[in-house]
Amino acid sequence: MKRTAQILLLILTGLGLLHTALFTDLCLRYVKEGLRPLLIVSGVLLLLLGLAHAALDRTHSAAEEEHDHGHDHGHDHSTAPRIAWLLFLPALSLLFYAPPALGAYTASHAGSETVKQQKRFAALAATSPLPMTLTDFTTRVQQDKELAIKGRSVEMTGFATPVRGGSWDLTRIIFTCCAADAQTVKVHMYGTPAPPANTWLAVTGTWHTQGALGTGTAAAALDVHATRHIAQPVNAFTDDLPLTPS
């Protein structure tokens, strides 16, 4: 790889990071929102580094030509291993074809996240249906000794993950830091056919009676009363209440 190509790689990588983190929300497919500023800074630094190297290389080449008076010494120490050309593939993908986000395929091969133990629960709002995250719903169902969730209509959002046999789970994938440490939380759905994989939905229903409510035997499951399609929220890789695109 010639020095010119190395400079081009720096510039393309910087532009790719800025494209995914500054000019679009593509970076949220792979990292948490809090890391976006670091990606922007990295993109700016790589871009400036590439431009600075290009300027220095031009100055250095002009000085060499003047010194050598057109003589070619036959030496080139600016090359790198040929395999380095493969580095252009991720750089170009950031600009022209960003890898797809994690979804139903990943979730179908992962277990559901184990909810943390919680002893005290705040009173539920009187709103009906009650907006809840999948984690909050699961925790209430399996640990709330007051059984506050019993008979309550709740609304949860997530994407559909088909399950063998024709059923499906409402799913959220959660990034602790990035896609590499993703965890999955699922609530099984009863009473409605499985929608297409990765369909984002707001689902309203009540706890599906299975096991003893308020204990670890209670199923994280919902009897579905209604569903509606929604756009993928901006905070798709958290288990927070959804932020819909503006």
PDB file of C-alpha atoms in Angstrom:
ATOM      1  CA  MET A   1       0.000   0.000   0.000  1.00  0.00           C
ATOM      2  CA  LYS A   2       1.515   3.292  -1.108  1.00  0.00           C
ATOM      3  CA  ARG A   3       1.695   6.305   1.185  1.00  0.00           C
ATOM      4  CA  THR A   4      -0.986   8.033  -0.873  1.00  0.00           C
ATOM      5  CA  ALA A   5      -3.341   5.122  -0.207  1.00  0.00           C
ATOM      6  CA  GLN A   6      -2.560   5.251   3.521  1.00  0.00           C
ATOM      7  CA  ILE A   7      -3.511   8.926   3.570  1.00  0.00           C
ATOM      8  CA  LEU A   8      -6.701   8.182   1.642  1.00  0.00           C
ATOM      9  CA  LEU A   9      -7.576   5.455   4.169  1.00  0.00           C
ATOM     10  CA  LEU A  10      -7.256   7.911   7.059  1.00  0.00           C
ATOM     11  CA  ILE A  11      -9.491  10.433   5.287  1.00  0.00           C
ATOM     12  CA  LEU A  12     -12.115   7.861   4.304  1.00  0.00           C
ATOM     13  CA  THR A  13     -12.252   6.422   7.828  1.00  0.00           C
ATOM     14  CA  GLY A  14     -12.649   9.890   9.315  1.00  0.00           C
ATOM     15  CA  LEU A  15     -15.422  10.748   6.846  1.00  0.00           C
ATOM     16  CA  GLY A  16     -17.118   7.414   7.553  1.00  0.00           C
ATOM     17  CA  LEU A  17     -17.166   8.036  11.297  1.00  0.00           C
ATOM     18  CA  LEU A  18     -18.548  11.537  10.789  1.00  0.00           C
ATOM     19  CA  HIS A  19     -21.186  10.179   8.404  1.00  0.00           C
ATOM     20  CA  THR A  20     -22.435   7.606  10.928  1.00  0.00           C
ATOM     21  CA  ALA A  21     -22.154   9.716  14.076  1.00  0.00           C
ATOM     22  CA  LEU A  22     -22.621  13.375  13.063  1.00  0.00           C
ATOM     23  CA  PHE A  23     -24.767  13.455   9.936  1.00  0.00           C
ATOM     24  CA  THR A  24     -26.922  10.342  10.593  1.00  0.00           C
ATOM     25  CA  ASP A  25     -27.988   8.117  13.507  1.00  0.00           C
ATOM     26  CA  LEU A  26     -26.356   5.011  12.026  1.00  0.00           C
ATOM     27  CA  CYS A  27     -23.858   4.804  14.874  1.00  0.00           C
ATOM     28  CA  LEU A  28     -26.717   3.965  17.254  1.00  0.00           C
ATOM     29  CA  ARG A  29     -26.919   0.567  15.557  1.00  0.00           C
ATOM     30  CA  TYR A  30     -23.561  -0.310  17.080  1.00  0.00           C
ATOM     31  CA  VAL A  31     -22.881   1.839  20.162  1.00  0.00           C
ATOM     32  CA  LYS A  32     -24.755   3.642  22.915  1.00  0.00           C
ATOM     33  CA  GLU A  33     -25.773   7.267  22.441  1.00  0.00           C
ATOM     34  CA  GLY A  34     -23.216   8.383  25.033  1.00  0.00           C
ATOM     35  CA  LEU A  35     -20.351   7.265  22.788  1.00  0.00           C
ATOM     36  CA  ARG A  36     -21.454   9.411  19.836  1.00  0.00           C
ATOM     37  CA  PRO A  37     -19.284  12.437  20.858  1.00  0.00           C
ATOM     38  CA  LEU A  38     -16.199  10.206  21.007  1.00  0.00           C
ATOM     39  CA  LEU A  39     -16.901   8.902  17.510  1.00  0.00           C
ATOM     40  CA  ILE A  40     -17.292  12.448  16.205  1.00  0.00           C
ATOM     41  CA  VAL A  41     -14.007  13.509  17.810  1.00  0.00           C
ATOM     42  CA  SER A  42     -12.274  10.413  16.405  1.00  0.00           C
ATOM     43  CA  GLY A  43     -13.632  11.154  12.939  1.00  0.00           C
ATOM     44  CA  VAL A  44     -12.434  14.758  13.056  1.00  0.00           C
ATOM     45  CA  LEU A  45      -8.974  13.716  14.275  1.00  0.00           C
ATOM     46  CA  LEU A  46      -8.582  11.056  11.575  1.00  0.00           C
ATOM     47  CA  LEU A  47      -9.700  13.498   8.895  1.00  0.00           C
ATOM     48  CA  LEU A  48      -7.300  16.196  10.096  1.00  0.00           C
ATOM     49  CA  LEU A  49      -4.493  13.663  10.422  1.00  0.00           C
ATOM     50  CA  GLY A  50      -5.044  12.486   6.852  1.00  0.00           C
ATOM     51  CA  LEU A  51      -5.109  16.031   5.497  1.00  0.00           C
ATOM     52  CA  ALA A  52      -2.015  16.971   7.495  1.00  0.00           C
ATOM     53  CA  HIS A  53      -0.128  13.947   6.184  1.00  0.00           C
ATOM     54  CA  ALA A  54      -1.194  14.816   2.643  1.00  0.00           C
ATOM     55  CA  ALA A  55       0.131  18.363   3.036  1.00  0.00           C
ATOM     56  CA  LEU A  56       3.414  17.195   4.602  1.00  0.00           C
ATOM     57  CA  ASP A  57       3.831  14.488   1.976  1.00  0.00           C
ATOM     58  CA  ARG A  58       3.422  17.052  -0.795  1.00  0.00           C
ATOM     59  CA  THR A  59       5.981  19.348   0.819  1.00  0.00           C
ATOM     60  CA  HIS A  60       8.379  16.457   1.393  1.00  0.00           C
ATOM     61  CA  SER A  61       8.042  15.243  -2.202  1.00  0.00           C
ATOM     62  CA  ALA A  62       8.735  18.721  -3.573  1.00  0.00           C
ATOM     63  CA  ALA A  63      11.848  19.011  -1.387  1.00  0.00           C
ATOM     64  CA  GLU A  64      13.107  15.607  -2.511  1.00  0.00           C
ATOM     65  CA  GLU A  65      12.651  16.474  -6.177  1.00  0.00           C
ATOM     66  CA  GLU A  66      14.621  19.677  -5.723  1.00  0.00           C
ATOM     67  CA  HIS A  67      17.367  17.842  -3.843  1.00  0.00           C
ATOM     68  CA  ASP A  68      17.642  14.894  -6.204  1.00  0.00           C
ATOM     69  CA  HIS A  69      17.427  16.972  -9.386  1.00  0.00           C
ATOM     70  CA  GLY A  70      15.237  14.367 -10.935  1.00  0.00           C
ATOM     71  CA  HIS A  71      17.413  11.330 -10.020  1.00  0.00           C
ATOM     72  CA  ASP A  72      15.566   8.194  -8.920  1.00  0.00           C
ATOM     73  CA  HIS A  73      17.352   6.275  -6.183  1.00  0.00           C
ATOM     74  CA  GLY A  74      15.093   3.270  -6.665  1.00  0.00           C
ATOM     75  CA  HIS A  75      14.065   3.028  -3.015  1.00  0.00           C
ATOM     76  CA  ASP A  76      10.497   3.155  -1.668  1.00  0.00           C
ATOM     77  CA  HIS A  77      10.077   2.785   2.066  1.00  0.00           C
ATOM     78  CA  SER A  78       6.453   3.966   2.119  1.00  0.00           C
ATOM     79  CA  THR A  79       4.792   0.637   1.385  1.00  0.00           C
ATOM     80  CA  ALA A  80       2.774  -1.534   3.786  1.00  0.00           C
ATOM     81  CA  PRO A  81       1.731  -5.204   3.538  1.00  0.00           C
ATOM     82  CA  ARG A  82      -0.772  -5.934   0.757  1.00  0.00           C
ATOM     83  CA  ILE A  83      -3.287  -7.237   3.264  1.00  0.00           C
ATOM     84  CA  ALA A  84      -3.596  -3.648   4.514  1.00  0.00           C
ATOM     85  CA  TRP A  85      -5.773  -2.952   1.460  1.00  0.00           C
ATOM     86  CA  LEU A  86      -8.542  -4.860   3.260  1.00  0.00           C
ATOM     87  CA  LEU A  87      -8.776  -1.933   5.675  1.00  0.00           C
ATOM     88  CA  PHE A  88     -10.562  -0.029   2.921  1.00  0.00           C
ATOM     89  CA  LEU A  89     -13.588  -2.357   3.200  1.00  0.00           C
ATOM     90  CA  PRO A  90     -14.799  -1.189   6.660  1.00  0.00           C
ATOM     91  CA  ALA A  91     -13.907   2.411   5.786  1.00  0.00           C
ATOM     92  CA  LEU A  92     -16.018   2.307   2.617  1.00  0.00           C
ATOM     93  CA  SER A  93     -18.849   0.423   4.327  1.00  0.00           C
ATOM     94  CA  LEU A  94     -19.269   3.279   6.812  1.00  0.00           C
ATOM     95  CA  LEU A  95     -19.866   5.619   3.887  1.00  0.00           C
ATOM     96  CA  PHE A  96     -21.850   3.502   1.425  1.00  0.00           C
ATOM     97  CA  TYR A  97     -23.246   0.377   3.086  1.00  0.00           C
ATOM     98  CA  ALA A  98     -23.466   0.386   6.854  1.00  0.00           C
ATOM     99  CA  PRO A  99     -23.897  -3.125   8.341  1.00  0.00           C
ATOM    100  CA  PRO A 100     -27.477  -3.847   9.441  1.00  0.00           C
ATOM    101  CA  ALA A 101     -28.522  -3.465  13.051  1.00  0.00           C
ATOM    102  CA  LEU A 102     -28.886  -6.432  15.385  1.00  0.00           C
ATOM    103  CA  GLY A 103     -32.384  -7.857  15.316  1.00  0.00           C
ATOM    104  CA  ALA A 104     -34.551 -10.957  15.452  1.00  0.00           C
ATOM    105  CA  TYR A 105     -31.880 -13.328  14.172  1.00  0.00           C
ATOM    106  CA  THR A 106     -29.543 -12.358  17.014  1.00  0.00           C
ATOM    107  CA  ALA A 107     -32.360 -12.432  19.571  1.00  0.00           C
ATOM    108  CA  SER A 108     -33.542 -15.888  18.472  1.00  0.00           C
ATOM    109  CA  HIS A 109     -30.111 -17.304  19.291  1.00  0.00           C
ATOM    110  CA  ALA A 110     -29.837 -15.596  22.679  1.00  0.00           C
ATOM    111  CA  GLY A 111     -31.528 -16.168  25.995  1.00  0.00           C
ATOM    112  CA  SER A 112     -33.448 -13.475  27.807  1.00  0.00           C
ATOM    113  CA  GLU A 113     -31.525 -11.262  30.198  1.00  0.00           C
ATOM    114  CA  THR A 114     -31.795 -12.222  33.861  1.00  0.00           C
ATOM    115  CA  VAL A 115     -33.567  -9.423  35.716  1.00  0.00           C
ATOM    116  CA  LYS A 116     -31.931  -7.977  38.831  1.00  0.00           C
ATOM    117  CA  GLN A 117     -33.397  -8.637  42.237  1.00  0.00           C
ATOM    118  CA  GLN A 118     -35.613  -5.836  43.504  1.00  0.00           C
ATOM    119  CA  LYS A 119     -37.258  -5.729  46.923  1.00  0.00           C
ATOM    120  CA  ARG A 120     -39.208  -2.478  46.836  1.00  0.00           C
ATOM    121  CA  PHE A 121     -41.518  -1.273  44.100  1.00  0.00           C
ATOM    122  CA  ALA A 122     -43.067   2.149  43.659  1.00  0.00           C
ATOM    123  CA  ALA A 123     -46.822   2.404  43.221  1.00  0.00           C
ATOM    124  CA  LEU A 124     -47.936   2.032  39.609  1.00  0.00           C
ATOM    125  CA  ALA A 125     -49.511   5.025  37.891  1.00  0.00           C
ATOM    126  CA  ALA A 126     -53.247   4.890  37.275  1.00  0.00           C
ATOM    127  CA  THR A 127     -52.736   5.275  33.516  1.00  0.00           C
ATOM    128  CA  SER A 128     -54.360   2.607  31.383  1.00  0.00           C
ATOM    129  CA  PRO A 129     -52.768   1.105  29.461  1.00  0.00           C
ATOM    130  CA  LEU A 130     -49.678   1.591  31.566  1.00  0.00           C
ATOM    131  CA  PRO A 131     -46.458   2.155  29.529  1.00  0.00           C
ATOM    132  CA  MET A 132     -43.774  -0.252  30.748  1.00  0.00           C
ATOM    133  CA  THR A 133     -40.417  -1.515  29.585  1.00  0.00           C
ATOM    134  CA  LEU A 134     -39.972  -5.231  29.072  1.00  0.00           C
ATOM    135  CA  THR A 135     -37.545  -5.395  31.991  1.00  0.00           C
ATOM    136  CA  ASP A 136     -39.924  -3.556  34.352  1.00  0.00           C
ATOM    137  CA  PHE A 137     -42.777  -5.837  33.354  1.00  0.00           C
ATOM    138  CA  THR A 138     -40.716  -8.980  33.937  1.00  0.00           C
ATOM    139  CA  THR A 139     -39.452  -7.712  37.286  1.00  0.00           C
ATOM    140  CA  ARG A 140     -42.969  -6.832  38.466  1.00  0.00           C
ATOM    141  CA  VAL A 141     -44.359 -10.178  37.373  1.00  0.00           C
ATOM    142  CA  GLN A 142     -41.668 -12.240  39.064  1.00  0.00           C
ATOM    143  CA  GLN A 143     -40.762 -10.226  42.169  1.00  0.00           C
ATOM    144  CA  ASP A 144     -43.558  -7.844  43.248  1.00  0.00           C
ATOM    145  CA  LYS A 145     -45.210  -9.505  46.248  1.00  0.00           C
ATOM    146  CA  GLU A 146     -47.994  -6.905  46.183  1.00  0.00           C
ATOM    147  CA  LEU A 147     -49.151  -8.285  42.808  1.00  0.00           C
ATOM    148  CA  ALA A 148     -49.727  -4.743  41.548  1.00  0.00           C
ATOM    149  CA  ILE A 149     -49.510  -5.913  37.943  1.00  0.00           C
ATOM    150  CA  LYS A 150     -52.438  -8.319  38.311  1.00  0.00           C
ATOM    151  CA  GLY A 151     -55.248  -7.391  35.926  1.00  0.00           C
ATOM    152  CA  ARG A 152     -53.485  -4.220  34.759  1.00  0.00           C
ATOM    153  CA  SER A 153     -53.453  -3.334  31.087  1.00  0.00           C
ATOM    154  CA  VAL A 154     -49.902  -2.502  30.037  1.00  0.00           C
ATOM    155  CA  GLU A 155     -48.284  -1.286  26.835  1.00  0.00           C
ATOM    156  CA  MET A 156     -44.800  -2.368  25.801  1.00  0.00           C
ATOM    157  CA  THR A 157     -42.760  -1.687  22.684  1.00  0.00           C
ATOM    158  CA  GLY A 158     -40.189  -3.812  20.909  1.00  0.00           C
ATOM    159  CA  PHE A 159     -39.610  -5.827  17.782  1.00  0.00           C
ATOM    160  CA  ALA A 160     -41.025  -9.221  16.902  1.00  0.00           C
ATOM    161  CA  THR A 161     -38.862 -12.306  17.201  1.00  0.00           C
ATOM    162  CA  PRO A 162     -40.594 -15.400  15.776  1.00  0.00           C
ATOM    163  CA  VAL A 163     -40.361 -18.559  17.893  1.00  0.00           C
ATOM    164  CA  ARG A 164     -40.475 -22.100  16.567  1.00  0.00           C
ATOM    165  CA  GLY A 165     -44.056 -23.364  16.483  1.00  0.00           C
ATOM    166  CA  GLY A 166     -45.609 -20.117  15.257  1.00  0.00           C
ATOM    167  CA  SER A 167     -45.491 -18.028  18.433  1.00  0.00           C
ATOM    168  CA  TRP A 168     -43.368 -14.953  19.013  1.00  0.00           C
ATOM    169  CA  ASP A 169     -41.585 -12.774  21.538  1.00  0.00           C
ATOM    170  CA  LEU A 170     -41.621  -9.020  21.924  1.00  0.00           C
ATOM    171  CA  THR A 171     -37.933  -8.179  22.164  1.00  0.00           C
ATOM    172  CA  ARG A 172     -35.479  -5.430  22.983  1.00  0.00           C
ATOM    173  CA  ILE A 173     -31.710  -5.675  22.542  1.00  0.00           C
ATOM    174  CA  ILE A 174     -29.747  -3.714  25.127  1.00  0.00           C
ATOM    175  CA  PHE A 175     -26.250  -2.289  24.663  1.00  0.00           C
ATOM    176  CA  THR A 176     -24.156  -1.862  27.795  1.00  0.00           C
ATOM    177  CA  CYS A 177     -21.487  -0.242  25.659  1.00  0.00           C
ATOM    178  CA  CYS A 178     -21.791  -1.501  22.091  1.00  0.00           C
ATOM    179  CA  ALA A 179     -23.103  -4.341  19.941  1.00  0.00           C
ATOM    180  CA  ALA A 180     -20.346  -6.655  21.190  1.00  0.00           C
ATOM    181  CA  ASP A 181     -21.857  -6.796  24.707  1.00  0.00           C
ATOM    182  CA  ALA A 182     -25.524  -6.790  23.673  1.00  0.00           C
ATOM    183  CA  GLN A 183     -28.082  -8.518  25.895  1.00  0.00           C
ATOM    184  CA  THR A 184     -31.626  -9.500  25.021  1.00  0.00           C
ATOM    185  CA  VAL A 185     -34.859  -9.158  26.983  1.00  0.00           C
ATOM    186  CA  LYS A 186     -38.013 -10.889  25.754  1.00  0.00           C
ATOM    187  CA  VAL A 187     -41.666 -11.176  26.744  1.00  0.00           C
ATOM    188  CA  HIS A 188     -43.640 -13.995  25.163  1.00  0.00           C
ATOM    189  CA  MET A 189     -46.854 -13.037  23.379  1.00  0.00           C
ATOM    190  CA  TYR A 190     -50.122 -14.993  23.417  1.00  0.00           C
ATOM    191  CA  GLY A 191     -53.328 -14.501  21.486  1.00  0.00           C
ATOM    192  CA  THR A 192     -52.130 -13.083  18.175  1.00  0.00           C
ATOM    193  CA  PRO A 193     -50.280 -14.526  15.173  1.00  0.00           C
ATOM    194  CA  ALA A 194     -46.572 -13.846  14.835  1.00  0.00           C
ATOM    195  CA  PRO A 195     -45.853 -10.693  12.803  1.00  0.00           C
ATOM    196  CA  PRO A 196     -42.878 -10.598  10.422  1.00  0.00           C
ATOM    197  CA  ALA A 197     -39.495 -10.713  12.118  1.00  0.00           C
ATOM    198  CA  ASN A 198     -38.068  -7.331  13.183  1.00  0.00           C
ATOM    199  CA  THR A 199     -41.457  -5.583  12.975  1.00  0.00           C
ATOM    200  CA  TRP A 200     -41.566  -2.838  15.598  1.00  0.00           C
ATOM    201  CA  LEU A 201     -44.799  -2.854  17.589  1.00  0.00           C
ATOM    202  CA  ALA A 202     -46.552  -1.277  20.524  1.00  0.00           C
ATOM    203  CA  VAL A 203     -48.399  -4.132  22.242  1.00  0.00           C
ATOM    204  CA  THR A 204     -51.220  -3.754  24.763  1.00  0.00           C
ATOM    205  CA  GLY A 205     -52.340  -6.595  27.000  1.00  0.00           C
ATOM    206  CA  THR A 206     -52.401  -8.170  30.449  1.00  0.00           C
ATOM    207  CA  TRP A 207     -50.141 -10.656  32.168  1.00  0.00           C
ATOM    208  CA  HIS A 208     -50.595 -14.185  30.848  1.00  0.00           C
ATOM    209  CA  THR A 209     -51.463 -16.372  33.813  1.00  0.00           C
ATOM    210  CA  GLN A 210     -48.729 -18.971  34.070  1.00  0.00           C
ATOM    211  CA  GLY A 211     -46.976 -19.743  37.331  1.00  0.00           C
ATOM    212  CA  ALA A 212     -47.416 -17.907  40.626  1.00  0.00           C
ATOM    213  CA  LEU A 213     -47.486 -14.145  40.173  1.00  0.00           C
ATOM    214  CA  GLY A 214     -44.840 -12.400  42.264  1.00  0.00           C
ATOM    215  CA  THR A 215     -42.489 -15.396  42.226  1.00  0.00           C
ATOM    216  CA  GLY A 216     -39.782 -16.702  39.930  1.00  0.00           C
ATOM    217  CA  THR A 217     -42.232 -19.223  38.478  1.00  0.00           C
ATOM    218  CA  ALA A 218     -44.334 -16.497  36.854  1.00  0.00           C
ATOM    219  CA  ALA A 219     -43.931 -16.354  33.096  1.00  0.00           C
ATOM    220  CA  ALA A 220     -42.747 -13.155  31.443  1.00  0.00           C
ATOM    221  CA  ALA A 221     -45.680 -13.319  29.038  1.00  0.00           C
ATOM    222  CA  LEU A 222     -48.592 -11.204  27.847  1.00  0.00           C
ATOM    223  CA  ASP A 223     -52.111 -11.915  26.640  1.00  0.00           C
ATOM    224  CA  VAL A 224     -52.250  -9.523  23.696  1.00  0.00           C
ATOM    225  CA  HIS A 225     -55.319  -7.318  23.336  1.00  0.00           C
ATOM    226  CA  ALA A 226     -54.062  -5.006  20.580  1.00  0.00           C
ATOM    227  CA  THR A 227     -50.974  -4.249  18.527  1.00  0.00           C
ATOM    228  CA  ARG A 228     -49.983  -1.325  16.372  1.00  0.00           C
ATOM    229  CA  HIS A 229     -47.001  -0.842  14.109  1.00  0.00           C
ATOM    230  CA  ILE A 230     -44.535   1.872  15.076  1.00  0.00           C
ATOM    231  CA  ALA A 231     -41.352   3.269  13.585  1.00  0.00           C
ATOM    232  CA  GLN A 232     -38.145   1.983  15.112  1.00  0.00           C
ATOM    233  CA  PRO A 233     -37.403   4.340  18.009  1.00  0.00           C
ATOM    234  CA  VAL A 234     -34.194   6.331  18.198  1.00  0.00           C
ATOM    235  CA  ASN A 235     -33.220   4.517  21.414  1.00  0.00           C
ATOM    236  CA  ALA A 236     -33.787   1.096  19.866  1.00  0.00           C
ATOM    237  CA  PHE A 237     -30.920  -0.538  21.736  1.00  0.00           C
ATOM    238  CA  THR A 238     -32.032   0.276  25.251  1.00  0.00           C
ATOM    239  CA  ASP A 239     -34.986  -0.978  27.229  1.00  0.00           C
ATOM    240  CA  ASP A 240     -36.271   2.507  27.926  1.00  0.00           C
ATOM    241  CA  LEU A 241     -39.671   3.852  26.979  1.00  0.00           C
ATOM    242  CA  PRO A 242     -39.365   4.614  23.268  1.00  0.00           C
ATOM    243  CA  LEU A 243     -38.148   7.838  21.755  1.00  0.00           C
ATOM    244  CA  THR A 244     -39.741   7.981  18.330  1.00  0.00           C
ATOM    245  CA  PRO A 245     -37.924   9.647  15.426  1.00  0.00           C
ATOM    246  CA  SER A 246     -38.801  13.316  14.956  1.00  0.00           C
TER     247      SER A 246
END
